[in-house]
Structures are given as structure tokens and as C-alpha cells.
Amino acid sequence: MTGGTAAGTAERTALVELTDVAKQYGNVRALEGVSLEVHAGGVTCVLGDNGAGKSTLIKIIAGLHGHDAGTLRIEGEETRLTSPRDALDRGIATVYQDLAVVPLMPVWRNFFLGSEPRRGAGPFRRLDTGLMRRTTREALLRLGIDLRDVDQPIGTLSGGERQCVAIARAVHFGAKVLVLDEPTAALGVKQSGVVLKYVAAARDEGLGVVLITHNPHHAYLVGDRFVLLRRGTMVGNYTRDGITLDELTQQMAGGSDLDALVHELRRS
Ligand code: ADP
């Protein structure tokens, strides 16, 4: 199903592997027969239009929803995730498009939100702000992100910069798998390029990345594997050597649906 080549990564145990996964909401079949692999140092792109099932797939990998059928393996072990905390404890970090940040708080404060280091003892215990500032700066630089000032409120950063901070945060806190929910959807060309650069940096740090997108160009810039969803079913699952950018674009454009539309519009 993966189409991996003998010389490729097929023999290595995947960090995350879904096989024939399905999910139903009441009578609505949101996903059916979806399989994918995420490997260390690789980027698996999930492409699909609205209603394709991308969010449902993320929710299964992020531990928000259980799957109804099929299997989920993490590092070879079949499992069911019970909560987002469970997913995080197993090294799966998810960065949502509408990042949960506190806009008026500085970048470093947001970076450590919920896991602040403290120093001192008893009533004198307090936040180690110096350490947090320093660590944030170092964690950003590690991925090559040169932010002018980690003291500025995170709300003053551009959307792309905020995505980059979230990626650096996941890497710093030891994620093995990074799930990115349409990180470039609301961004212009230049900012999208910057975000994709840091997606590649996370990959080069050895993380396995799941990149959700509806942009085949963005996917092809960084992707090793491409899973195409349409109306809840998997219509394609390719390794990079199995599909060209043109083919991916054609598939995303709707393939024969698009040809029919072109024909119809021409007549009218
Ligand atoms: P995408 O993220 O690709 O737009 P979704 O995963 O949000 O796709 O949706 C896939 C299908 O499942 C759609 O038909 C959608 O209407 C349906 N769906 C998603 N979430 C729910 C829900 N909580 N209850 C009922 N139907 C849902």
C-alpha cells in the first residue's frame, strides 16, 4: 500500500503507521480505508480538499478521537490513543492552524506555557525567567530562526513566525512526530516558504512530520510521501519517486472532475 521501494525506508519501523483506518460520526462516514506511514527524518503530506477528512485524520493521530476500524501503530506497537496528553506523552505533537497562544505575553512566555521551569525553594520558588528567555532564543536558533526579540508579545509576530515558534517548541520539548495542520493555508508565498524551511529543519533534526495541506506545490517542496484524500477515502498513497508534481497537482485539481468542468464551461 505504501509503494515504498526496496532501497527506500520501507524496512524501517514507522514512527506512526495507520492501516485501513476508518472513522464515523453518527451516520457520517468521515474516513474510510486510510493508510499512512510517518518515518523519522521524513515528511508525509496529507492532501485533500474541504471535507476530505484531513481534520478527522489529525484528530486520530493527535489523540482527540479514537478510530473505529483499522490499526494505529506507534513505533511498531498497535495502540489506541486515549487523549491529546497520551499522544504527547508518546512524542506526537500537533500544531493547529489557530495556534493557542496568549497574544500579549512575550514569545518566551508562550514558548514555555504550561511547562515553566522554576527555581528557588518553598515560598521563594519563582519562574526562572532568565533561563526561559535564553532557552527560547537557543531553541529558535537551533532551527535557524533568528527572531529579533523574544521579549516582544507573540501577538506582534506574523502568522508565519508564530508557526515557526510552534515548530521550534515541539522540537525543543522532544517531539518525535510533528503534525502540522495546514501551516501555510493563511500565508502568502514568502511566509509559506519560510515555514516550509523550518518544516524541513524539523525533518533534518530527525522528526517525522505529518504536513496537512491542500497545496500540492508546498507538499512537493518538502514531502517524501503523499496521501491523497477525497470525500473521506484515500485516493492515492505515493512515495516521492512514485508521483511527479504535475501528477500531484492534477490529482488535487480533481483530475477527471476538472476536465469535465473545463469542458462544460467552454460550451456555455
Ligand atoms: P477536512 O478537514 O478535510 O475538511 P473533515 O475531517 O473536517 O474534512 O470532514 C470529513 C467529513 O466528516 C465531512 O463530511 C464532515 O462534514 C464530516 N464531519 C467532520 N466532523 C464531524 C462531526 N463532528 N460530526 C459529524 N460529521 C463530521
XYZ file of C-alpha atoms and ligand atoms in Angstrom:
295
model
C 0.000 0.000 0.000
C 2.859 2.406 0.733
C 4.592 1.898 -2.583
C 7.977 2.150 -0.846
C 10.932 0.926 -2.860
C 13.172 -1.885 -1.655
C 16.007 0.587 -1.309
C 13.790 3.103 0.481
C 12.561 3.390 4.024
C 10.038 0.569 3.825
C 12.018 -1.809 6.078
C 12.409 0.670 8.929
C 9.749 0.685 11.594
C 7.497 3.677 11.075
C 7.084 6.154 13.946
C 3.370 6.166 13.175
C 1.564 3.763 10.906
C -2.148 3.788 10.124
C -3.616 0.815 8.284
C -7.114 0.878 6.815
C -8.344 3.335 9.410
C -11.987 4.404 9.456
C -13.985 6.900 11.488
C -17.686 7.515 11.574
C -19.611 10.383 13.190
C -23.134 9.060 13.670
C -24.242 8.275 10.132
C -21.459 10.285 8.514
C -18.507 8.255 7.314
C -15.721 10.801 7.718
C -12.834 8.429 6.897
C -12.531 5.009 5.374
C -9.609 2.812 4.348
C -6.883 5.332 5.119
C -3.313 4.121 5.494
C -0.161 6.131 6.008
C 3.343 5.914 7.383
C 5.415 8.534 9.126
C 9.158 7.902 9.316
C 11.901 9.585 11.304
C 13.510 12.222 9.112
C 10.624 12.130 6.634
C 7.638 14.290 5.730
C 4.304 12.614 5.000
C 1.925 15.027 3.296
C -1.822 14.591 3.573
C -3.600 16.382 0.759
C -7.281 16.912 0.233
C -9.996 19.455 -0.384
C -12.562 20.630 2.166
C -14.493 17.693 3.579
C -11.807 15.223 2.503
C -11.248 14.057 6.079
C -7.976 15.821 6.893
C -9.135 17.204 10.267
C -10.565 13.837 11.240
C -7.247 12.194 10.413
C -5.347 14.752 12.512
C -7.700 14.188 15.422
C -6.991 10.445 15.324
C -3.212 10.945 15.282
C -3.426 13.692 17.938
C -5.460 11.532 20.319
C -8.651 13.616 20.186
C -10.755 10.894 18.553
C -10.397 7.135 18.587
C -10.571 5.293 15.255
C -13.484 2.915 14.645
C -11.679 0.412 12.427
C -8.185 -0.374 11.204
C -4.991 -0.140 13.223
C -2.755 2.571 14.602
C 0.818 1.590 15.395
C 3.312 3.782 17.172
C 6.886 2.582 16.700
C 5.518 -0.817 15.724
C 3.194 -1.240 18.685
C -0.533 -1.395 17.999
C -2.296 1.105 20.189
C -5.288 3.363 20.754
C -4.679 6.905 21.854
C -6.950 7.964 24.669
C -6.291 11.718 24.832
C -4.112 14.503 23.414
C -1.961 14.146 26.552
C -1.500 10.455 25.737
C -0.387 11.358 22.188
C 2.026 13.983 23.531
C 3.477 11.530 26.064
C 4.213 9.215 23.154
C 6.017 12.005 21.356
C 3.283 13.182 18.981
C 2.972 16.990 18.996
C 0.259 18.711 16.976
C 0.423 22.324 15.858
C -3.016 23.605 14.900
C -3.607 26.385 12.430
C -5.245 28.610 15.039
C -2.307 28.364 17.425
C -3.336 28.574 21.049
C -1.160 31.474 22.188
C -1.579 34.318 24.626
C -1.048 37.275 22.266
C 0.003 39.843 24.861
C 2.581 37.604 26.514
C 6.165 37.632 25.284
C 7.414 34.968 22.887
C 9.480 33.228 25.601
C 6.490 33.078 27.956
C 4.350 31.436 25.273
C 7.201 29.075 24.429
C 7.108 27.666 27.968
C 3.377 27.980 28.597
C 2.357 25.061 30.818
C 5.905 23.783 31.406
C 7.649 26.715 33.059
C 10.951 25.970 34.783
C 11.117 27.342 38.347
C 13.963 27.995 40.712
C 14.384 28.554 44.421
C 12.566 26.634 47.121
C 9.402 26.924 49.234
C 7.797 30.390 49.249
C 10.714 31.760 47.221
C 10.050 29.475 44.270
C 9.538 31.546 41.166
C 9.687 31.388 37.415
C 13.192 31.196 36.051
C 12.692 33.947 33.506
C 16.369 34.234 32.568
C 16.538 30.542 31.707
C 13.301 30.757 29.711
C 14.493 33.728 27.651
C 17.853 32.109 26.954
C 16.393 28.695 26.131
C 13.764 30.156 23.799
C 16.414 32.082 21.895
C 18.629 28.981 21.642
C 15.773 26.683 20.601
C 14.778 29.097 17.824
C 18.372 29.474 16.646
C 18.797 25.692 16.624
C 16.298 25.579 13.761
C 17.845 28.694 12.231
C 15.059 31.050 13.334
C 16.543 34.433 14.102
C 13.809 36.341 15.898
C 14.650 39.967 16.621
C 13.476 39.908 20.195
C 11.979 37.096 22.284
C 10.569 39.747 24.667
C 8.062 41.069 22.150
C 4.430 39.975 22.603
C 3.798 36.914 20.435
C 0.762 38.730 19.011
C 3.100 41.103 17.194
C 4.675 38.277 15.169
C 3.453 37.420 11.693
C 1.385 34.257 11.239
C 4.382 32.535 9.666
C 6.693 33.489 12.525
C 4.200 32.135 15.040
C 4.081 28.808 13.188
C 7.888 28.725 13.276
C 7.929 29.316 17.044
C 5.431 26.458 17.473
C 7.630 24.132 15.389
C 10.732 25.064 17.411
C 8.766 24.495 20.609
C 7.758 20.958 19.581
C 11.361 20.126 18.640
C 12.679 21.564 21.912
C 10.246 19.598 24.066
C 11.335 16.358 22.429
C 8.553 15.536 19.958
C 9.290 12.586 17.687
C 6.332 13.246 15.424
C 5.186 16.715 14.453
C 1.692 17.092 12.993
C 1.135 20.402 11.212
C -2.429 21.403 10.380
C -2.327 23.480 7.190
C 0.531 25.684 8.455
C 0.700 27.651 5.196
C -3.029 27.980 4.470
C -3.363 31.593 5.600
C 0.070 32.733 4.441
C 1.472 34.491 1.392
C 4.150 32.982 -0.835
C 7.156 34.351 1.042
C 5.944 33.441 4.522
C 4.888 29.994 3.313
C 8.422 29.452 2.064
C 9.825 30.399 5.467
C 7.508 27.996 7.286
C 8.377 25.169 4.861
C 12.062 25.855 5.513
C 11.504 25.127 9.198
C 9.397 22.076 8.399
C 12.486 20.824 6.560
C 14.656 21.816 9.543
C 12.457 19.743 11.896
C 12.725 16.831 9.470
C 16.510 17.235 9.381
C 16.524 17.082 13.198
C 15.145 13.551 12.746
C 11.470 14.168 13.475
C 8.756 12.518 11.455
C 6.464 15.223 10.101
C 2.828 14.995 9.006
C 2.040 18.000 6.842
C -1.630 18.634 6.135
C -2.174 20.892 3.171
C -4.284 21.429 0.097
C -1.365 22.931 -1.799
C 0.481 20.321 -3.901
C 3.364 22.734 -4.561
C 4.009 23.182 -0.845
C 3.706 19.434 -0.314
C 6.136 18.602 -3.098
C 8.763 21.059 -1.812
C 9.286 19.055 1.385
C 7.352 15.768 1.108
C 8.641 12.188 0.899
C 5.202 10.573 0.942
C 1.870 11.813 -0.301
C -1.516 10.616 0.851
C -4.497 11.957 -1.087
C -7.931 12.044 0.464
C -11.212 12.729 -1.265
C -14.575 12.675 0.491
C -13.197 10.547 3.295
C -11.469 7.917 1.234
C -7.859 7.521 0.277
C -7.486 8.012 -3.463
C -3.706 7.815 -3.539
C -0.683 6.916 -1.441
C 2.673 7.554 -3.063
C 6.316 7.790 -2.221
C 8.141 10.662 -3.854
C 9.551 8.512 -6.634
C 6.019 7.332 -7.439
C 4.484 10.668 -8.419
C 5.563 13.901 -10.110
C 4.498 17.405 -9.080
C 2.380 17.649 -12.240
C 0.554 14.423 -11.417
C 0.027 15.505 -7.820
C -1.348 18.862 -8.976
C -3.637 17.176 -11.475
C -4.952 14.790 -8.810
C -5.551 17.648 -6.387
C -7.316 19.689 -9.023
C -9.857 16.905 -9.225
C -8.431 15.050 -12.224
C -11.328 13.989 -14.448
C -13.767 16.205 -12.479
C -11.747 19.221 -13.549
C -11.601 18.082 -17.166
C -15.397 17.746 -17.174
C -15.772 21.231 -15.676
C -13.444 22.766 -18.264
C -15.476 21.098 -20.994
C -18.782 22.309 -19.552
C -17.604 25.913 -19.067
C -16.278 26.034 -22.586
C -19.672 25.056 -24.020
C -21.553 27.719 -22.103
P -11.403 18.310 6.114
O -10.616 18.637 7.328
O -10.583 17.643 5.046
O -12.170 19.488 5.568
P -13.144 16.821 7.914
O -12.323 15.770 8.558
O -13.410 18.055 8.715
O -12.505 17.200 6.496
O -14.549 16.206 7.496
C -14.755 14.970 6.828
C -16.251 14.658 6.790
O -16.714 14.350 8.104
C -17.115 15.797 6.304
O -18.158 15.247 5.542
C -17.643 16.421 7.569
O -18.883 17.033 7.355
C -17.739 15.230 8.491
N -17.524 15.580 9.911
C -16.399 16.078 10.452
N -16.523 16.252 11.773
C -17.783 15.842 12.093
C -18.540 15.761 13.315
N -18.018 16.121 14.494
N -19.807 15.291 13.240
C -20.352 14.899 12.065
N -19.688 14.949 10.893
C -18.427 15.407 10.889
